[in-house]
Structures are given as C-alpha cells and as structure tokens.
C-alpha cells in the first residue's frame, strides 16, 4: 500500500510526499474514529431520551446524520489507500507492466480531475447555503456541506502525494478481497 510503506518498513528514507500522505492518513483515521464515537453517543442519547425520558432530543439525530456525512467523505480517503473502492481490473491484469503503468497513470489523472471538479462544485454549493441554518443544531448548512469539499480535496491530494512518492495506490484484484 502506498501510504503504509513508510510505516511498515520503518524507514526514514521514504519519499517526503509519502510521509506527508501517511501523516494525513493518521489524522483522517483519528477523525473518523472520533466522529464515529460522537455519532454513536448521539444515537444512544437519542434512544435513551425517546424510551426512558419520553422526550427525544432533536439535535441528536441531526448530529448523527452530519457525522455520517463527514465519515463518508473523509473515510473515502482511507478506503482509497487500502484499495477498497470498487474496481474492475480485467484490463489492468491483462496488460504488460509498461501498459499497466500507463493505464494506472491515466486512471490517476482522471480521478484527480474528477475530484478537483467535484471539490470545486461542492464548494460553490456549500457557499449557496451560507446564510441558512440547520433546524436543530442551528449551525450553517455550509458546515455539513463542507464534508464534500474537504473529502474530494483530500482524495485529490492523496492521489498527487502517492504519485509524487512513486507509489500509486493499487486496485485490489478479485483474489485479494
């Protein structure tokens, strides 16, 4: 795996881009765990409030929903580094090594372009809702919408860092699942 190579080998000679990617991935992992804990606590409080106190807190469901959105978009980077996104590898598997390198470079270029485009358009969308607040938490709707901007931005950054480090993320084949 691209980002786990520096940590797994323990070498300080890893490319600086891979070291940065690894640090970002550690931060993402910690954030996803924290958000999962917050989401779980909010849902437990929701259930407790509904069935024990006979009064369901409105903010708990909204908070859990927004945590799920953030976990989805931020967690996509963690899934990318592990090669866990859905892939069809028949063409890549059939190519010689030089053809694989070209096809994977093209894949990364297209993915980078799509991620940048989606981050940009998501940013425009988030700004449209800047003056609108959420019903229960009363925070700007932009806050949950920023998950898309940051998630796609981090995906694009991860693709660039892995390419600069000389270790593009891999697509798992059917035998590796």
PDB file of C-alpha atoms in Angstrom:
ATOM      1  CA  UNK A   1       0.000   0.000   0.000  1.00  0.00           C
ATOM      2  CA  UNK A   2       1.275   3.409  -0.813  1.00  0.00           C
ATOM      3  CA  UNK A   3       0.931   5.171   2.477  1.00  0.00           C
ATOM      4  CA  UNK A   4       1.674   2.237   4.701  1.00  0.00           C
ATOM      5  CA  UNK A   5       5.052   1.569   3.147  1.00  0.00           C
ATOM      6  CA  UNK A   6       6.938   4.139   5.274  1.00  0.00           C
ATOM      7  CA  UNK A   7       5.338   2.979   8.494  1.00  0.00           C
ATOM      8  CA  UNK A   8       5.578  -0.706   7.695  1.00  0.00           C
ATOM      9  CA  UNK A   9       9.240  -0.630   6.797  1.00  0.00           C
ATOM     10  CA  UNK A  10      10.124   1.925   9.453  1.00  0.00           C
ATOM     11  CA  UNK A  11      12.423   3.693   7.062  1.00  0.00           C
ATOM     12  CA  UNK A  12      13.073   7.393   7.370  1.00  0.00           C
ATOM     13  CA  UNK A  13      14.192   7.410   3.718  1.00  0.00           C
ATOM     14  CA  UNK A  14      10.647   7.267   2.385  1.00  0.00           C
ATOM     15  CA  UNK A  15       9.765   9.996  -0.064  1.00  0.00           C
ATOM     16  CA  UNK A  16       8.578  13.186   1.713  1.00  0.00           C
ATOM     17  CA  UNK A  17       5.286  13.035  -0.199  1.00  0.00           C
ATOM     18  CA  UNK A  18       4.608   9.540   1.159  1.00  0.00           C
ATOM     19  CA  UNK A  19       5.497  10.632   4.693  1.00  0.00           C
ATOM     20  CA  UNK A  20       3.042  13.527   4.381  1.00  0.00           C
ATOM     21  CA  UNK A  21       0.376  11.206   2.964  1.00  0.00           C
ATOM     22  CA  UNK A  22       0.918   8.854   5.903  1.00  0.00           C
ATOM     23  CA  UNK A  23       0.543  11.687   8.427  1.00  0.00           C
ATOM     24  CA  UNK A  24      -2.645  12.871   6.732  1.00  0.00           C
ATOM     25  CA  UNK A  25      -3.995   9.320   6.782  1.00  0.00           C
ATOM     26  CA  UNK A  26      -3.275   9.006  10.509  1.00  0.00           C
ATOM     27  CA  UNK A  27      -5.181  12.244  11.117  1.00  0.00           C
ATOM     28  CA  UNK A  28      -8.073  11.023   8.980  1.00  0.00           C
ATOM     29  CA  UNK A  29      -8.193   7.737  10.883  1.00  0.00           C
ATOM     30  CA  UNK A  30      -8.288   9.580  14.214  1.00  0.00           C
ATOM     31  CA  UNK A  31     -11.002  11.954  12.972  1.00  0.00           C
ATOM     32  CA  UNK A  32     -13.131   9.097  11.666  1.00  0.00           C
ATOM     33  CA  UNK A  33     -12.853   7.265  14.992  1.00  0.00           C
ATOM     34  CA  UNK A  34     -13.770  10.432  16.891  1.00  0.00           C
ATOM     35  CA  UNK A  35     -16.738  11.113  14.619  1.00  0.00           C
ATOM     36  CA  UNK A  36     -17.907   7.518  14.961  1.00  0.00           C
ATOM     37  CA  UNK A  37     -17.778   7.804  18.761  1.00  0.00           C
ATOM     38  CA  UNK A  38     -19.706  11.105  18.657  1.00  0.00           C
ATOM     39  CA  UNK A  39     -22.270   9.619  16.280  1.00  0.00           C
ATOM     40  CA  UNK A  40     -22.724   6.540  18.475  1.00  0.00           C
ATOM     41  CA  UNK A  41     -23.070   8.640  21.633  1.00  0.00           C
ATOM     42  CA  UNK A  42     -25.642  10.888  19.952  1.00  0.00           C
ATOM     43  CA  UNK A  43     -27.714   7.915  18.828  1.00  0.00           C
ATOM     44  CA  UNK A  44     -27.521   6.310  22.282  1.00  0.00           C
ATOM     45  CA  UNK A  45     -28.707   9.573  23.828  1.00  0.00           C
ATOM     46  CA  UNK A  46     -31.492   9.704  21.229  1.00  0.00           C
ATOM     47  CA  UNK A  47     -32.695   6.220  22.185  1.00  0.00           C
ATOM     48  CA  UNK A  48     -32.364   6.938  25.914  1.00  0.00           C
ATOM     49  CA  UNK A  49     -34.278  10.172  25.557  1.00  0.00           C
ATOM     50  CA  UNK A  50     -37.021   8.614  23.483  1.00  0.00           C
ATOM     51  CA  UNK A  51     -37.669   5.483  25.540  1.00  0.00           C
ATOM     52  CA  UNK A  52     -36.592   6.440  29.060  1.00  0.00           C
ATOM     53  CA  UNK A  53     -37.200  10.171  29.315  1.00  0.00           C
ATOM     54  CA  UNK A  54     -40.114  10.112  26.877  1.00  0.00           C
ATOM     55  CA  UNK A  55     -38.616  13.127  25.174  1.00  0.00           C
ATOM     56  CA  UNK A  56     -36.379  12.718  22.153  1.00  0.00           C
ATOM     57  CA  UNK A  57     -33.668  15.360  21.729  1.00  0.00           C
ATOM     58  CA  UNK A  58     -33.926  16.896  18.253  1.00  0.00           C
ATOM     59  CA  UNK A  59     -30.226  17.667  17.976  1.00  0.00           C
ATOM     60  CA  UNK A  60     -29.056  14.045  18.398  1.00  0.00           C
ATOM     61  CA  UNK A  61     -30.458  12.760  15.107  1.00  0.00           C
ATOM     62  CA  UNK A  62     -29.174  15.763  13.192  1.00  0.00           C
ATOM     63  CA  UNK A  63     -25.704  15.473  14.723  1.00  0.00           C
ATOM     64  CA  UNK A  64     -25.539  11.751  13.929  1.00  0.00           C
ATOM     65  CA  UNK A  65     -26.634  12.414  10.360  1.00  0.00           C
ATOM     66  CA  UNK A  66     -23.936  15.024   9.834  1.00  0.00           C
ATOM     67  CA  UNK A  67     -21.295  12.809  11.427  1.00  0.00           C
ATOM     68  CA  UNK A  68     -22.267  10.074   8.960  1.00  0.00           C
ATOM     69  CA  UNK A  69     -21.847  12.502   6.062  1.00  0.00           C
ATOM     70  CA  UNK A  70     -18.388  13.547   7.297  1.00  0.00           C
ATOM     71  CA  UNK A  71     -17.308   9.950   7.931  1.00  0.00           C
ATOM     72  CA  UNK A  72     -18.401   9.010   4.403  1.00  0.00           C
ATOM     73  CA  UNK A  73     -16.452  11.724   2.610  1.00  0.00           C
ATOM     74  CA  UNK A  74     -13.388  11.753   4.856  1.00  0.00           C
ATOM     75  CA  UNK A  75     -13.343   7.962   5.090  1.00  0.00           C
ATOM     76  CA  UNK A  76     -13.219   7.686   1.301  1.00  0.00           C
ATOM     77  CA  UNK A  77      -9.527   8.614   1.521  1.00  0.00           C
ATOM     78  CA  UNK A  78      -8.856   5.764   3.961  1.00  0.00           C
ATOM     79  CA  UNK A  79     -10.662   3.347   1.660  1.00  0.00           C
ATOM     80  CA  UNK A  80      -8.681   4.636  -1.335  1.00  0.00           C
ATOM     81  CA  UNK A  81      -5.329   3.992   0.308  1.00  0.00           C
ATOM     82  CA  UNK A  82      -6.378   0.418   1.135  1.00  0.00           C
ATOM     83  CA  UNK A  83      -7.567  -0.208  -2.424  1.00  0.00           C
ATOM     84  CA  UNK A  84     -11.080  -0.847  -1.168  1.00  0.00           C
ATOM     85  CA  UNK A  85     -13.082   1.123  -3.709  1.00  0.00           C
ATOM     86  CA  UNK A  86     -14.959  -0.888  -6.307  1.00  0.00           C
ATOM     87  CA  UNK A  87     -12.704  -1.620  -9.261  1.00  0.00           C
ATOM     88  CA  UNK A  88     -12.735  -3.703 -12.394  1.00  0.00           C
ATOM     89  CA  UNK A  89      -9.192  -4.921 -13.021  1.00  0.00           C
ATOM     90  CA  UNK A  90      -9.632  -7.174 -16.051  1.00  0.00           C
ATOM     91  CA  UNK A  91      -7.889  -4.749 -18.419  1.00  0.00           C
ATOM     92  CA  UNK A  92      -5.115  -3.871 -15.962  1.00  0.00           C
ATOM     93  CA  UNK A  93      -4.473  -7.552 -15.234  1.00  0.00           C
ATOM     94  CA  UNK A  94      -4.225  -8.351 -18.948  1.00  0.00           C
ATOM     95  CA  UNK A  95      -1.639  -5.661 -19.724  1.00  0.00           C
ATOM     96  CA  UNK A  96       2.140  -5.999 -19.602  1.00  0.00           C
ATOM     97  CA  UNK A  97       3.921  -3.936 -16.882  1.00  0.00           C
ATOM     98  CA  UNK A  98       4.520  -0.916 -19.163  1.00  0.00           C
ATOM     99  CA  UNK A  99       0.863  -0.870 -20.212  1.00  0.00           C
ATOM    100  CA  UNK A 100      -0.240  -1.132 -16.585  1.00  0.00           C
ATOM    101  CA  UNK A 101       1.869   1.902 -15.641  1.00  0.00           C
ATOM    102  CA  UNK A 102       0.357   3.967 -18.446  1.00  0.00           C
ATOM    103  CA  UNK A 103      -3.208   2.885 -17.667  1.00  0.00           C
ATOM    104  CA  UNK A 104      -2.805   3.495 -13.920  1.00  0.00           C
ATOM    105  CA  UNK A 105      -1.305   6.931 -14.605  1.00  0.00           C
ATOM    106  CA  UNK A 106      -4.294   7.729 -16.823  1.00  0.00           C
ATOM    107  CA  UNK A 107      -6.627   6.438 -14.098  1.00  0.00           C
ATOM    108  CA  UNK A 108      -4.979   8.692 -11.528  1.00  0.00           C
ATOM    109  CA  UNK A 109      -5.131  11.696 -13.843  1.00  0.00           C
ATOM    110  CA  UNK A 110      -8.850  11.189 -14.478  1.00  0.00           C
ATOM    111  CA  UNK A 111      -9.565  10.595 -10.800  1.00  0.00           C
ATOM    112  CA  UNK A 112      -7.608  13.709  -9.840  1.00  0.00           C
ATOM    113  CA  UNK A 113      -9.554  15.795 -12.362  1.00  0.00           C
ATOM    114  CA  UNK A 114     -12.902  14.457 -11.181  1.00  0.00           C
ATOM    115  CA  UNK A 115     -12.019  15.045  -7.518  1.00  0.00           C
ATOM    116  CA  UNK A 116     -10.889  18.621  -8.200  1.00  0.00           C
ATOM    117  CA  UNK A 117     -14.041  19.327 -10.205  1.00  0.00           C
ATOM    118  CA  UNK A 118     -16.275  17.855  -7.500  1.00  0.00           C
ATOM    119  CA  UNK A 119     -14.442  19.752  -4.744  1.00  0.00           C
ATOM    120  CA  UNK A 120     -14.859  22.994  -6.671  1.00  0.00           C
ATOM    121  CA  UNK A 121     -18.555  22.453  -7.425  1.00  0.00           C
ATOM    122  CA  UNK A 122     -19.186  21.249  -3.866  1.00  0.00           C
ATOM    123  CA  UNK A 123     -17.599  24.462  -2.613  1.00  0.00           C
ATOM    124  CA  UNK A 124     -19.935  26.507  -4.771  1.00  0.00           C
ATOM    125  CA  UNK A 125     -22.877  24.513  -3.435  1.00  0.00           C
ATOM    126  CA  UNK A 126     -21.739  24.932   0.180  1.00  0.00           C
ATOM    127  CA  UNK A 127     -21.496  28.691  -0.251  1.00  0.00           C
ATOM    128  CA  UNK A 128     -25.066  28.842  -1.562  1.00  0.00           C
ATOM    129  CA  UNK A 129     -26.280  27.756   1.873  1.00  0.00           C
ATOM    130  CA  UNK A 130     -24.061  30.031   3.922  1.00  0.00           C
ATOM    131  CA  UNK A 131     -26.934  32.042   5.375  1.00  0.00           C
ATOM    132  CA  UNK A 132     -29.183  29.048   6.100  1.00  0.00           C
ATOM    133  CA  UNK A 133     -29.009  27.288   9.493  1.00  0.00           C
ATOM    134  CA  UNK A 134     -29.848  23.695  10.344  1.00  0.00           C
ATOM    135  CA  UNK A 135     -33.096  23.244  12.282  1.00  0.00           C
ATOM    136  CA  UNK A 136     -31.871  21.537  15.458  1.00  0.00           C
ATOM    137  CA  UNK A 137     -28.176  22.387  15.832  1.00  0.00           C
ATOM    138  CA  UNK A 138     -28.611  25.882  14.381  1.00  0.00           C
ATOM    139  CA  UNK A 139     -25.264  25.781  12.587  1.00  0.00           C
ATOM    140  CA  UNK A 140     -24.794  26.978   8.999  1.00  0.00           C
ATOM    141  CA  UNK A 141     -25.784  24.334   6.455  1.00  0.00           C
ATOM    142  CA  UNK A 142     -22.384  25.042   4.942  1.00  0.00           C
ATOM    143  CA  UNK A 143     -20.713  23.064   7.767  1.00  0.00           C
ATOM    144  CA  UNK A 144     -22.085  19.646   6.772  1.00  0.00           C
ATOM    145  CA  UNK A 145     -21.733  20.541   3.087  1.00  0.00           C
ATOM    146  CA  UNK A 146     -18.029  21.231   3.577  1.00  0.00           C
ATOM    147  CA  UNK A 147     -17.563  17.483   4.048  1.00  0.00           C
ATOM    148  CA  UNK A 148     -17.812  17.113   0.272  1.00  0.00           C
ATOM    149  CA  UNK A 149     -15.275  19.868  -0.392  1.00  0.00           C
ATOM    150  CA  UNK A 150     -12.764  18.529   2.113  1.00  0.00           C
ATOM    151  CA  UNK A 151     -13.339  14.883   1.182  1.00  0.00           C
ATOM    152  CA  UNK A 152     -12.843  15.394  -2.547  1.00  0.00           C
ATOM    153  CA  UNK A 153      -9.930  17.750  -1.871  1.00  0.00           C
ATOM    154  CA  UNK A 154      -8.217  15.169   0.319  1.00  0.00           C
ATOM    155  CA  UNK A 155      -8.786  12.478  -2.310  1.00  0.00           C
ATOM    156  CA  UNK A 156      -7.130  14.687  -4.934  1.00  0.00           C
ATOM    157  CA  UNK A 157      -4.259  15.490  -2.572  1.00  0.00           C
ATOM    158  CA  UNK A 158      -3.770  11.817  -1.745  1.00  0.00           C
ATOM    159  CA  UNK A 159      -3.595  10.879  -5.417  1.00  0.00           C
ATOM    160  CA  UNK A 160      -0.951  13.557  -6.037  1.00  0.00           C
ATOM    161  CA  UNK A 161       1.126  12.649  -2.961  1.00  0.00           C
ATOM    162  CA  UNK A 162       1.153   8.947  -3.828  1.00  0.00           C
ATOM    163  CA  UNK A 163       2.110   9.687  -7.428  1.00  0.00           C
ATOM    164  CA  UNK A 164       4.877  12.077  -6.326  1.00  0.00           C
ATOM    165  CA  UNK A 165       6.118   9.441  -3.907  1.00  0.00           C
ATOM    166  CA  UNK A 166       6.297   6.893  -6.709  1.00  0.00           C
ATOM    167  CA  UNK A 167       3.752   4.567  -5.147  1.00  0.00           C
ATOM    168  CA  UNK A 168       0.304   4.990  -6.698  1.00  0.00           C
ATOM    169  CA  UNK A 169      -2.468   3.320  -4.756  1.00  0.00           C
ATOM    170  CA  UNK A 170      -3.342  -0.080  -6.052  1.00  0.00           C
ATOM    171  CA  UNK A 171      -6.580  -1.632  -7.096  1.00  0.00           C
ATOM    172  CA  UNK A 172      -7.238  -4.941  -5.411  1.00  0.00           C
ATOM    173  CA  UNK A 173      -7.895  -7.880  -7.677  1.00  0.00           C
ATOM    174  CA  UNK A 174     -10.620 -10.406  -7.042  1.00  0.00           C
ATOM    175  CA  UNK A 175      -8.145 -12.796  -5.379  1.00  0.00           C
ATOM    176  CA  UNK A 176      -7.112 -10.187  -2.801  1.00  0.00           C
ATOM    177  CA  UNK A 177     -10.577  -9.482  -1.365  1.00  0.00           C
TER     178      UNK A 177
END
